[in-house]
Tab-separated table of C-alpha atoms in Angstrom:
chain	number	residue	atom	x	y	z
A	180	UNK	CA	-4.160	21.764	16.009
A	181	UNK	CA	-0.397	21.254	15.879
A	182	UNK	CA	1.614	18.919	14.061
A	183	UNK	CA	2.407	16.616	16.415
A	184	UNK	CA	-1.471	16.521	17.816
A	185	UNK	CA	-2.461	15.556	14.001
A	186	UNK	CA	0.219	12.592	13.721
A	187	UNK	CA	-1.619	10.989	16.791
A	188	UNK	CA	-4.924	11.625	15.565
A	189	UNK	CA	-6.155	8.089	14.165
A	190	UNK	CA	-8.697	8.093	11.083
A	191	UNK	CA	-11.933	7.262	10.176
A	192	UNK	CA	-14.039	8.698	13.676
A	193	UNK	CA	-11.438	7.674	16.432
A	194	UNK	CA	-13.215	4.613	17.778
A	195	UNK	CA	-11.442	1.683	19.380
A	196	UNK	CA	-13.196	-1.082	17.996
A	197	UNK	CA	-10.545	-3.572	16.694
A	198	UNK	CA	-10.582	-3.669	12.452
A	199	UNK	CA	-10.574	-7.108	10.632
A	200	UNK	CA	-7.621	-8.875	10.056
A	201	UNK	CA	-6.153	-9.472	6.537
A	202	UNK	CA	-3.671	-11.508	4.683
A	203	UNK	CA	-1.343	-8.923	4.462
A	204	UNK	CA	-1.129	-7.882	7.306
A	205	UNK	CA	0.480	-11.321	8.836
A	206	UNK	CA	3.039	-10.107	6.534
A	207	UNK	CA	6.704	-9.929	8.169
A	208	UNK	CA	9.350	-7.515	5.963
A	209	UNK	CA	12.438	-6.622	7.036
A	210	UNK	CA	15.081	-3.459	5.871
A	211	UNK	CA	17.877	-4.552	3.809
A	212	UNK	CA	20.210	-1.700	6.567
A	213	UNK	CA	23.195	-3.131	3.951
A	214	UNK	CA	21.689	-0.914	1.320
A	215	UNK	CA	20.858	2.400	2.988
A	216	UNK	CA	24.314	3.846	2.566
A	217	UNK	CA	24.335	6.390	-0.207
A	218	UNK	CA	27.051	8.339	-1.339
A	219	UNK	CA	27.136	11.751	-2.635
A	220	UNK	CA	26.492	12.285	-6.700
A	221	UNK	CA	29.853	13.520	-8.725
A	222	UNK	CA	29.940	16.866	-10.048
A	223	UNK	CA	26.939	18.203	-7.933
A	224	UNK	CA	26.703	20.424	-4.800
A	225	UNK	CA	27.672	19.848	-1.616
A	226	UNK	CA	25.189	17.900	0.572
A	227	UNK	CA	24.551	16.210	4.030
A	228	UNK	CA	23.127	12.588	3.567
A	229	UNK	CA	21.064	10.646	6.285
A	230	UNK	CA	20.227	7.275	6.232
A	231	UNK	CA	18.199	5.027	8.599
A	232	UNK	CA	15.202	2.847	10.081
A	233	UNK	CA	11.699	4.586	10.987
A	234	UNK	CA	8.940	2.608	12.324
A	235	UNK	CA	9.995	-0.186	10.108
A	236	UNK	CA	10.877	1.500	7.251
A	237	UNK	CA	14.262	2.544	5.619
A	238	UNK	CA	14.793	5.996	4.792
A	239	UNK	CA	17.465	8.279	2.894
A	240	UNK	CA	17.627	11.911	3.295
A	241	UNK	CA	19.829	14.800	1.084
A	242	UNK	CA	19.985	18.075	2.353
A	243	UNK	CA	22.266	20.473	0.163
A	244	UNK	CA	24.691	22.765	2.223
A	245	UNK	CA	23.371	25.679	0.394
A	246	UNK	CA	19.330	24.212	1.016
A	247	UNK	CA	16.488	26.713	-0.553
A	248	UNK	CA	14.503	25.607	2.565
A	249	UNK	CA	11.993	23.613	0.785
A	250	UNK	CA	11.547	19.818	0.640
A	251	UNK	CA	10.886	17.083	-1.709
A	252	UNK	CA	9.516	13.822	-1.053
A	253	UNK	CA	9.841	10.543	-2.847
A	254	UNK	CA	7.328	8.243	-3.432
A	255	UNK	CA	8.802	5.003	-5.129
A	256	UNK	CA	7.088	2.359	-7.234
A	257	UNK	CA	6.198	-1.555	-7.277
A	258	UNK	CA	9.014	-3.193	-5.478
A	259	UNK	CA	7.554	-6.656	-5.260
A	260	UNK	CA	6.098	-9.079	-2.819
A	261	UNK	CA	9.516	-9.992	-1.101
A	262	UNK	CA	10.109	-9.793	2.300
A	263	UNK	CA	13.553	-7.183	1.871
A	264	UNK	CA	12.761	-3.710	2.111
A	265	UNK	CA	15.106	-1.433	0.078
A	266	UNK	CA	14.688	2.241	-0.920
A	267	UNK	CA	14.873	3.640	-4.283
A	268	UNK	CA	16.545	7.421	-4.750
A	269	UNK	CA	14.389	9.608	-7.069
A	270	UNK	CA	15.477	9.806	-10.486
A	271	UNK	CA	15.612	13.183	-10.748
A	272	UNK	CA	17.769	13.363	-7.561
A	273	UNK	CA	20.566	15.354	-9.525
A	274	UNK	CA	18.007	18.271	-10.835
A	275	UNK	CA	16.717	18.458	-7.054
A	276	UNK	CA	19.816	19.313	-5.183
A	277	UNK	CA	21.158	21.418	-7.801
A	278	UNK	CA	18.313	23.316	-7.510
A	279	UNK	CA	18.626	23.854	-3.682
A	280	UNK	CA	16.091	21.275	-2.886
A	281	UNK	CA	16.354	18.686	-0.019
A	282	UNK	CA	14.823	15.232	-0.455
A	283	UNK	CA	13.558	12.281	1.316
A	284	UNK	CA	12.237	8.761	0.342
A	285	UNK	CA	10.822	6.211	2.665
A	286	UNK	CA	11.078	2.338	1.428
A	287	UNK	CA	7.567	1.880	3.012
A	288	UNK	CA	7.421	-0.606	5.794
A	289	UNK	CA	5.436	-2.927	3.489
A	290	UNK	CA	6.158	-4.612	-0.388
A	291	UNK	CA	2.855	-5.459	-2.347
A	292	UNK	CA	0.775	-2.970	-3.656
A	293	UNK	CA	0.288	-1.038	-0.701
A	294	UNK	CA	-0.351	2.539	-1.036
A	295	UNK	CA	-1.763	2.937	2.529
A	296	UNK	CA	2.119	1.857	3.944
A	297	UNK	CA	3.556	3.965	1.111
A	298	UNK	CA	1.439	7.196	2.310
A	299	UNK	CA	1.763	6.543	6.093
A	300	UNK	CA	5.382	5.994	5.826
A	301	UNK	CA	5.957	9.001	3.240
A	302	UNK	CA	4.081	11.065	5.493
A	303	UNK	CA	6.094	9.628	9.029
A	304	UNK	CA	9.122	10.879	7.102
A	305	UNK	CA	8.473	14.098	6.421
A	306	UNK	CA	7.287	14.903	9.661
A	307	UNK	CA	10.665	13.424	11.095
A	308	UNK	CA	12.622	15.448	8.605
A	309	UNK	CA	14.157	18.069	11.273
A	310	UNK	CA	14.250	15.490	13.786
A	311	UNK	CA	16.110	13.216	11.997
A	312	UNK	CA	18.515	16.301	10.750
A	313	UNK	CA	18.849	17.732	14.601
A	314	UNK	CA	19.901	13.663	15.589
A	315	UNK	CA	22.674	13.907	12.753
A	316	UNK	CA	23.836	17.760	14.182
A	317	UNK	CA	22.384	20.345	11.856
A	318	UNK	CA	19.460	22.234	12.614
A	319	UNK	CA	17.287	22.777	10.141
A	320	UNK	CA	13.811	25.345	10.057
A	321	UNK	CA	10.632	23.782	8.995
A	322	UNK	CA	10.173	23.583	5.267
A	323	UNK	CA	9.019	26.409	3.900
A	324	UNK	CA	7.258	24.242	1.273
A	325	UNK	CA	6.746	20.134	1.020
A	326	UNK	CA	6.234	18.516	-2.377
A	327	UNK	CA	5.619	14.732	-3.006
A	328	UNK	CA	6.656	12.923	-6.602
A	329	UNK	CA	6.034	9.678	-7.135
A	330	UNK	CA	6.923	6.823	-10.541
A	331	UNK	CA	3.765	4.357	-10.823
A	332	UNK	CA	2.685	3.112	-7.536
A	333	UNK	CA	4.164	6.136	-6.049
A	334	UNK	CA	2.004	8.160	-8.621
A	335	UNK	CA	-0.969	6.688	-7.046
A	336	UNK	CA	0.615	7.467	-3.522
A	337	UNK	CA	1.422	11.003	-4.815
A	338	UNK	CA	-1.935	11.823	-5.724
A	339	UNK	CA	-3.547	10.096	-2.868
A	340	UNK	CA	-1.605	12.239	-0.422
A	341	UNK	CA	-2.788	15.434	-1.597
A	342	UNK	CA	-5.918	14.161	-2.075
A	343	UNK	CA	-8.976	15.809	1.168
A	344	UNK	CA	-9.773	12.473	1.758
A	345	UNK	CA	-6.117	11.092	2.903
A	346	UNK	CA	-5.577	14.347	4.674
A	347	UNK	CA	-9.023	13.619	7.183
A	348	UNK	CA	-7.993	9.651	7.716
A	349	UNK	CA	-4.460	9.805	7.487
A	350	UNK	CA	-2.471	8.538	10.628
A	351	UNK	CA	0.304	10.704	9.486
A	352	UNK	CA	-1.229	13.862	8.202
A	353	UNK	CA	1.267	16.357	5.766
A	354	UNK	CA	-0.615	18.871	3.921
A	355	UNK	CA	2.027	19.306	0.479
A	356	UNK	CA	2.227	22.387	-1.263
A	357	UNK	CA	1.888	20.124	-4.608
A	358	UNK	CA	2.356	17.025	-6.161
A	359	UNK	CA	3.956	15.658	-9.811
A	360	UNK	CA	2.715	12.002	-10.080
A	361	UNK	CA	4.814	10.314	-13.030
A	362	UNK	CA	3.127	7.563	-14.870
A	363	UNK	CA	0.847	7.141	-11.760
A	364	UNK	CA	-1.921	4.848	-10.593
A	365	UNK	CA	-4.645	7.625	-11.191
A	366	UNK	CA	-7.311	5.347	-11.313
A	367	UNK	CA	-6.607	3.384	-8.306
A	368	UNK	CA	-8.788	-0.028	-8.320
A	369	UNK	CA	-9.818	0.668	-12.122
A	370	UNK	CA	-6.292	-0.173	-13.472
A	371	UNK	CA	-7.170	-3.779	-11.533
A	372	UNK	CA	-10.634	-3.665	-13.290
A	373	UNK	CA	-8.922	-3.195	-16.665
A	374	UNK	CA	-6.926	-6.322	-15.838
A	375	UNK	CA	-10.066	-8.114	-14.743
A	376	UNK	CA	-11.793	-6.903	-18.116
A	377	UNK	CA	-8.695	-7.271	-20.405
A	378	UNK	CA	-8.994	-11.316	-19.184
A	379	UNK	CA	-12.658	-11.830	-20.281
A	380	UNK	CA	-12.062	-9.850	-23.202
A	381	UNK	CA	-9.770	-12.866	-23.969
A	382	UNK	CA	-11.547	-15.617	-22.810
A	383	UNK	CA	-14.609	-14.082	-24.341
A	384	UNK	CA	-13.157	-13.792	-27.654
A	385	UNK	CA	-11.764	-17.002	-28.081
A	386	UNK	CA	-14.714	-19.270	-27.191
A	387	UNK	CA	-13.700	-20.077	-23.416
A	388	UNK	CA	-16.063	-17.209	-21.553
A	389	UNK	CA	-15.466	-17.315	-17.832
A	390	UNK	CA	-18.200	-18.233	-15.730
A	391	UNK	CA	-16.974	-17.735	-12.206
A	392	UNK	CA	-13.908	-15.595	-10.929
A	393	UNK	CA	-11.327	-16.473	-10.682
A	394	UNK	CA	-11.253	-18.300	-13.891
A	395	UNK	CA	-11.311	-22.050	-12.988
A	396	UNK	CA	-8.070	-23.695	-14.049
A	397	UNK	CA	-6.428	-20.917	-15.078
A	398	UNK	CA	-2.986	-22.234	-15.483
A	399	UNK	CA	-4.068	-24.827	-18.500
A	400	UNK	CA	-6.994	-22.440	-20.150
A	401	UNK	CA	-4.440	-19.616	-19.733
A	402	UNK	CA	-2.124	-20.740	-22.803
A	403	UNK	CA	-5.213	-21.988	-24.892
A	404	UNK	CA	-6.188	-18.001	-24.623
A	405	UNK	CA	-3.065	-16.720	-25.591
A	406	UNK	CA	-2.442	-18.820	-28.322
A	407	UNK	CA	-5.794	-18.799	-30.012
A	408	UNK	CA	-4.881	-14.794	-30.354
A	409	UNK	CA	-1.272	-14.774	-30.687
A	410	UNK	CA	0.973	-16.610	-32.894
A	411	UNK	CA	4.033	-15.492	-31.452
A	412	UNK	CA	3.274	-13.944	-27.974
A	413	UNK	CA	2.844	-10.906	-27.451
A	414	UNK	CA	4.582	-9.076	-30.906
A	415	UNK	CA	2.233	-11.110	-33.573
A	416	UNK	CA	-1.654	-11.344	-32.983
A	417	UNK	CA	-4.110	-13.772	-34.747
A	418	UNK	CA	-7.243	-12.752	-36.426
A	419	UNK	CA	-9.159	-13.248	-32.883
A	420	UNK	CA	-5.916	-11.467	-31.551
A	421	UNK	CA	-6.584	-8.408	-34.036
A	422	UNK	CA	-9.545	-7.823	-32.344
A	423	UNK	CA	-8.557	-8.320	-28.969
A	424	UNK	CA	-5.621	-5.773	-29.970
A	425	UNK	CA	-8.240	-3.338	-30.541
A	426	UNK	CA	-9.926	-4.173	-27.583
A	427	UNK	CA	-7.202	-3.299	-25.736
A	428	UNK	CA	-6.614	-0.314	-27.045
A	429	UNK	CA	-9.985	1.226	-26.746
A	430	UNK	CA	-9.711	0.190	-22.494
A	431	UNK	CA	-6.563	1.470	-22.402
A	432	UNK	CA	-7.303	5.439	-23.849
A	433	UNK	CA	-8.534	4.844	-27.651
A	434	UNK	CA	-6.733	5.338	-30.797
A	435	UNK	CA	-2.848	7.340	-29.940
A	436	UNK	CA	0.762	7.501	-31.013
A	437	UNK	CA	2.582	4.337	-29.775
A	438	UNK	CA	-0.097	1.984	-28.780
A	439	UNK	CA	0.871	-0.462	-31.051
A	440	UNK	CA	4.501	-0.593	-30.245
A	441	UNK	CA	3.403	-0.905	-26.658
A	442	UNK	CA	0.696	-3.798	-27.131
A	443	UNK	CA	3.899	-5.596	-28.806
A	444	UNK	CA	6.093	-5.125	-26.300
A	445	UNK	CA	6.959	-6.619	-22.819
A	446	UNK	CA	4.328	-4.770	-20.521
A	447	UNK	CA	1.771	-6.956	-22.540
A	448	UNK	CA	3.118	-9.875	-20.555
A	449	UNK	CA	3.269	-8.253	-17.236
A	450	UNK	CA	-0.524	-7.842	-17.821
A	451	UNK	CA	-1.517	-11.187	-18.565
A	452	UNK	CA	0.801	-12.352	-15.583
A	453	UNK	CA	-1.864	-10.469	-13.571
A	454	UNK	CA	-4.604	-13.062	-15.325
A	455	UNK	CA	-6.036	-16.109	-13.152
A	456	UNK	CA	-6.067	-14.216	-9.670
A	457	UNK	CA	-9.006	-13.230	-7.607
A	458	UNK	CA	-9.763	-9.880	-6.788
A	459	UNK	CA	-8.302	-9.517	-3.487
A	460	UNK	CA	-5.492	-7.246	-5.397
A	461	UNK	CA	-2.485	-10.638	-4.125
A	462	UNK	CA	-4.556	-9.786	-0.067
A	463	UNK	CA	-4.284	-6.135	0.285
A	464	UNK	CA	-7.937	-6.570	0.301
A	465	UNK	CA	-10.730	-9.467	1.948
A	466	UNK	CA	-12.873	-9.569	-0.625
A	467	UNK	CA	-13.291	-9.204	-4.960
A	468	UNK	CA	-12.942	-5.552	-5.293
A	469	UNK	CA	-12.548	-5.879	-9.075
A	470	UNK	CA	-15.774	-4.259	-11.178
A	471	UNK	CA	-16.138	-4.366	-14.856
A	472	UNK	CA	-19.790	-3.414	-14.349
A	473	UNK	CA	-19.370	0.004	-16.218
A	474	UNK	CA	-16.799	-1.580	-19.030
A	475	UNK	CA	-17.806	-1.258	-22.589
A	476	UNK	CA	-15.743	-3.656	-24.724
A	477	UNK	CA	-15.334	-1.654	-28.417
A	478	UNK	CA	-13.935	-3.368	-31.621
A	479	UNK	CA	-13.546	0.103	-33.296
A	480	UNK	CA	-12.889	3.356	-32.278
A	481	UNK	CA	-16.608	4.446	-33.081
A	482	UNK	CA	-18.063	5.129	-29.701
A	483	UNK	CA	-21.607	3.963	-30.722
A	484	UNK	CA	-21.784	0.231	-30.056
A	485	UNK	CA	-22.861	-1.849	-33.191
A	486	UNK	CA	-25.060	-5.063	-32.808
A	487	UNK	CA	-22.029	-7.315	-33.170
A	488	UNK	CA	-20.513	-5.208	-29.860
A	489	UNK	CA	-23.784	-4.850	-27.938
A	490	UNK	CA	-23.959	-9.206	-28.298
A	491	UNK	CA	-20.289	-9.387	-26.962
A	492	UNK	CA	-21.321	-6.671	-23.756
A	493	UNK	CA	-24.265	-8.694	-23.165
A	494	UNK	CA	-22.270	-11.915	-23.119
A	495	UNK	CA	-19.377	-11.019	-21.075
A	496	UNK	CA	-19.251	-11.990	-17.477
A	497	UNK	CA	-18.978	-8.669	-15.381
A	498	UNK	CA	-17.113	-8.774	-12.169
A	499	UNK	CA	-19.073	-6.809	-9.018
A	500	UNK	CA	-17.051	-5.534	-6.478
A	501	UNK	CA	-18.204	-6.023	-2.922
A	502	UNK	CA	-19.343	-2.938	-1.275
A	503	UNK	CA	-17.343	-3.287	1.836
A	504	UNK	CA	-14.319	-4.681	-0.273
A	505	UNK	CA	-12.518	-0.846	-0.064
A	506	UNK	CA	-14.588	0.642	2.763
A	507	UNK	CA	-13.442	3.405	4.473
A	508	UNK	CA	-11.409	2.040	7.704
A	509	UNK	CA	-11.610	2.980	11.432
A	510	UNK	CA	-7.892	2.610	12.042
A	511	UNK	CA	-6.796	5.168	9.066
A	512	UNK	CA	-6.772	5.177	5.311
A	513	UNK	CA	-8.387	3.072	3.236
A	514	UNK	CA	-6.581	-0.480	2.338
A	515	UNK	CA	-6.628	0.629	-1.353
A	516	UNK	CA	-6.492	4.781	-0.985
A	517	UNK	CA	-8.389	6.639	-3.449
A	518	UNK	CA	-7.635	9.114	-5.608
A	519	UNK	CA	-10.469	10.932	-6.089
A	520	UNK	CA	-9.113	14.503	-7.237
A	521	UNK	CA	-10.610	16.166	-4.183
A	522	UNK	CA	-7.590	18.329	-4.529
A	523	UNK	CA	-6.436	22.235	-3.989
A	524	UNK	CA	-2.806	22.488	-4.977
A	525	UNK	CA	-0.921	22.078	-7.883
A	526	UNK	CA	-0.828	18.805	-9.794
A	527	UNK	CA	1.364	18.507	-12.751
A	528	UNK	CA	1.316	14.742	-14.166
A	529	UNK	CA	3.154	12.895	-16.899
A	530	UNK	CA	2.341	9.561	-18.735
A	531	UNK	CA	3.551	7.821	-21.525
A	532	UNK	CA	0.995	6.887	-24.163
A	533	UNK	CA	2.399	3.160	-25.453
A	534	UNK	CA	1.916	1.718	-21.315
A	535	UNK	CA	-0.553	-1.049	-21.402
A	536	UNK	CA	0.298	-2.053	-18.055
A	537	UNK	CA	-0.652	1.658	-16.230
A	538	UNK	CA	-2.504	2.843	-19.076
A	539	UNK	CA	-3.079	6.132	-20.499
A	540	UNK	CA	-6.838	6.028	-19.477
A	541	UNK	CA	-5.376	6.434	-16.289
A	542	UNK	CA	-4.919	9.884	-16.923
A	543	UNK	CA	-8.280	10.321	-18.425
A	544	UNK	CA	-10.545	9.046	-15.241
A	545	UNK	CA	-8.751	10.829	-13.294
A	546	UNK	CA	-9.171	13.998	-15.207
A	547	UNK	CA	-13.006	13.017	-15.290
A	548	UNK	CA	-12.744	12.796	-11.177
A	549	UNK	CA	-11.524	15.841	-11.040
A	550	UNK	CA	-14.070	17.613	-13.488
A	551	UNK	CA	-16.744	15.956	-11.087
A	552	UNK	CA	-15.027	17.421	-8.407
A	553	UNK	CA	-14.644	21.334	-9.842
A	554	UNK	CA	-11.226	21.021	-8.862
A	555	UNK	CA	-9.844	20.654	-12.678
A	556	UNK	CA	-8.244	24.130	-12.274
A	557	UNK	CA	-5.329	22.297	-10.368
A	558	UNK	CA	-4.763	19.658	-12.692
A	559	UNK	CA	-2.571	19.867	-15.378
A	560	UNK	CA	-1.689	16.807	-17.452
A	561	UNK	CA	0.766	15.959	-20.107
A	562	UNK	CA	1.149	13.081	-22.766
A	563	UNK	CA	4.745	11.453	-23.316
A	564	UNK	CA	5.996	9.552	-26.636
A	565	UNK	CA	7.338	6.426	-24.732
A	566	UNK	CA	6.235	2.924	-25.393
A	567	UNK	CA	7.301	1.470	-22.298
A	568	UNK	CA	5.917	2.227	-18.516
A	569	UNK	CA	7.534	5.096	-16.547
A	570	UNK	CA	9.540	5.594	-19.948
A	571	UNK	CA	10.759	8.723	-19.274
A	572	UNK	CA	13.808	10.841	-20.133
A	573	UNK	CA	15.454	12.823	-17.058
A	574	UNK	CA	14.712	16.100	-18.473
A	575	UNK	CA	10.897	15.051	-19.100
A	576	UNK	CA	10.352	14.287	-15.167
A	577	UNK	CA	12.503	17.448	-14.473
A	578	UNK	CA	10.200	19.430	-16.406
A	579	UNK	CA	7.064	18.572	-14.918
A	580	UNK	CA	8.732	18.864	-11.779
A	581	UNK	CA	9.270	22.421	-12.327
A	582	UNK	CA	6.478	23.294	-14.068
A	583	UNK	CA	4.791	21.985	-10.840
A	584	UNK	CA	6.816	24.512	-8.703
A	585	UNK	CA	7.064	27.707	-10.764
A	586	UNK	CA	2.855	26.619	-10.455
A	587	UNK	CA	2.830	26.658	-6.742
A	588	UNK	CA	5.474	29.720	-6.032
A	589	UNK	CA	4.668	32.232	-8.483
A	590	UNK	CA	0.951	31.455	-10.067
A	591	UNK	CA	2.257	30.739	-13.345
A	592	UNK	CA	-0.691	27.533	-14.209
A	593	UNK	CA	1.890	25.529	-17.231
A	594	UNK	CA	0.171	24.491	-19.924
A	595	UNK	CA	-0.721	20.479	-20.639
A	596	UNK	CA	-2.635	18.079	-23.259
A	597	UNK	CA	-6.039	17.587	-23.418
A	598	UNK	CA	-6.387	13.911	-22.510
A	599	UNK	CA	-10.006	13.756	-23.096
A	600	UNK	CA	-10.661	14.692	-26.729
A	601	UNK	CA	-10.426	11.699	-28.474
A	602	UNK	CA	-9.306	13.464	-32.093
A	603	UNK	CA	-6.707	15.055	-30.168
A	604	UNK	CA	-5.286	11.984	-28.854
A	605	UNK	CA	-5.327	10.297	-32.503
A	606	UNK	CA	-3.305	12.754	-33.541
A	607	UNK	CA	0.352	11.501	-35.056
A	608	UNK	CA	1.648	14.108	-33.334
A	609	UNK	CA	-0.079	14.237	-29.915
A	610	UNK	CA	2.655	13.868	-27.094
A	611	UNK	CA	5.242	16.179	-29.280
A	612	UNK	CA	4.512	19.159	-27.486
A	613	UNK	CA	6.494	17.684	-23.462
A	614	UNK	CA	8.298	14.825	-24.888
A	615	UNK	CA	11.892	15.676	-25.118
A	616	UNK	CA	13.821	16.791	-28.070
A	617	UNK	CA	15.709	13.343	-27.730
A	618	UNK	CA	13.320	11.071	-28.746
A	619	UNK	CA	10.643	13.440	-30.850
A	620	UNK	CA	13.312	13.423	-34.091
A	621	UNK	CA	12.553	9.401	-34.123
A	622	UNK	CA	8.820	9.665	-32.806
A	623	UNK	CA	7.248	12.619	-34.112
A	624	UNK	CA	6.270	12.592	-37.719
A	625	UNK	CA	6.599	16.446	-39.791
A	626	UNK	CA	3.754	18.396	-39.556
């Protein structure tokens, strides 16, 4: 079947039954066109630069003079629930067109969290690329190879879109050659289970359990919480907050390098402002699809749960997910896409280990999904000494970039970190080996 007979292709069987309506979708957003513009980067080779509106979304496009015939797509992050749609150039455009390679990035049609518009519209774009080349006078040959990066959400669009399931129910169907997902979404709806669990854990721990979900008055129990477990919000912790820090840390990967400078830092606050909603993930969903069913909360970073943890399980309200909440749709992808490792190319990702917002057990389900799968053979993953999310030097994302090509065009698998053992990950020096030589002198302790 040809291109063009895929893109019309509709997922999920085909059938013209009308799908339910949802919140978001009543949604109006609107390109900022005053922002497309681009101009060309200083010192670098010679390029052609496109910039427009597709379908509702903007778009920029760099095409060196001297292109090596292969393509790069961009898959940007969380831009907000406004209605302005504005797109975001990848950060390691520079290393891309010095290297030969053209690029494209979509601003997605939609804000919110929604992967499904970021993988459509990704997809749209790269199947427009020659067109939209041809409509600005060069003619251009089909890529000889397509690769899609993405920074946080775009992680989780990254690794959706090369995942089998996105390639049978995609609208917009691009098979990439391989993917490099950056501080990604790996787990899809578990990071919004972690914030579901990381909120009981609170309430839990300071004497003011929830009962029903969303937590009932919210806005006034919300600072009782916080303040029972933090004297100074969120650098200083209480007793209680000691524990919750812990907590925490065992949801969020177990014992690492750089946890505790990221539990103290700014991302802490960006999770609790996720605390007090319902689990509708802000209407990209119907219905709760949050699930803490499986959580174990740990105090320690013995595995085995003592009596004093097995009371505190037992006690904690447990969010259920509706079935239907994320079911596969008739109309395309699912309204939450999946990543569920069901891969065959090359996947080379990055994370930084102090992120408490997109955790570092991020990388570790999704390393599990793939070991389900048998497809761990094209997953290679590695740990970064940043505190922050996305908190990544240039050359870091430029090296996993390439390690992800060289991969793909000559066979050469690059080596990673072993997310999974947990001594390994205690390690003072785990991330050393890919975090760049800028930061180790300051992070890295002698051996």
């Amino acid at each position: 079947m040809s291109t063009l007979a895929l893109m019309a292709c509709g997922g999920g069987g085909g059938t013209t039954e009308p799908e339910e309506a949802r919140v978001h979708d009543q949604r109006q957003f609107t390109v900022n066109t005053s922002l497309l513009p681009f101009a060309a980067l200083a010192n670098a080779p010679q390029t052609d630069r496109w910039w427009g509106d597709l379908n509702g979304a903007g778009y920029r496009v760099e095409v060196p003079k001297n292109w090596n015939g292969m393509l790069v797509m961009y898959a940007h992050g969380y831009n907000g629930t406004g209605s302005s749609l504005f797109v975001t150039d990848p950060p390691i455009r520079a290393h891309l067109i010095q290297n030969g390679y053209a690029w494209a990035a979509s601003s997605y049609s939609k804000n919110y969290y929604d992967v499904r518009a970021g993988i459509e519209d990704t997809n749209a774009l790269a199947l427009a690329f020659q067109r939209i080349a041809a409509q600005n006078g060069r003619t251009l040959t089909i890529p000889s190879k397509t690769y899609i990066v993405g920074t946080s959400m775009g992680g989780h669009v990254a690794a959706a879109a090369v995942d089998a399931e996105t390639l049978e129910n995609a609208n917009n169907k691009v098979r990439y050659d391989g993917a490099t997902p950056m501080c990604g979404v790996l787990g899809d709806s578990e990071l919004y289970d972690y914030f579901g669990a990381s909120q009981i854990a609170a309430q839990q721990l300071t004497g003011m359990p929830a009962s029903s979900w969303p937590a009932a008055n919210w806005a006034t129990l919300g600072p009782k919480v916080r303040d029972a477990l933090f004297t100074t919000f969120p650098s200083v912790t209480t007793p209680l907050g000691n524990q919750y820090k812990e907590i925490i840390k065992q949801l969020t990967g177990g014992e690492r390098p750089m946890f505790n400078e990221g539990f103290a830092g700014s991302l802490n606050t960006t999770v609790w402002g996720t605390f007090g909603r319902d689990g509708t993930i802000l209407g990209i969903l119907n219905r709760n699809g949050y699930d803490t069913t499986t959580f174990q909360y740990q105090f320690d970073n013995d595995p085995a749960l003592s009596p004093t943890e097995q009371a505190f399980n037992q006690a904690a309200y447990r969010l259920r997910a509706e079935p239907d909440a994320n079911r596969l749709r008739r109309d395309g992808l699912r309204w939450f896409p999946k990543t569920n490792a069901r891969i065959n190319v090359p996947v080379v990702t990055i994370h930084t280990l102090g992120d408490v917002y997109v955790p570092f057990s991020m990388e570790q389900i999704y390393k599990r999904r793939a070991m389900a799968q048998g497809t761990d053979q094209w997953l290679v993953q590695r740990a970064i000494r940043g505190i922050a999310h996305c908190d990544f030097t240039l050359d870091e994302q430029s090296a996993a970039f390439d390690a992800m090509t060289r991969w793909e065009q000559k066979g050469v698998k690059p080596e990673g970190d072993d997310v999974l053992d947990r001594a390994k990950v205690a390690h003072p020096q785990y991330g050393c080996k890919f975090s760049s030589s800028s930061r180790t002198p300051n992070t890295c302790p002698a051996s």
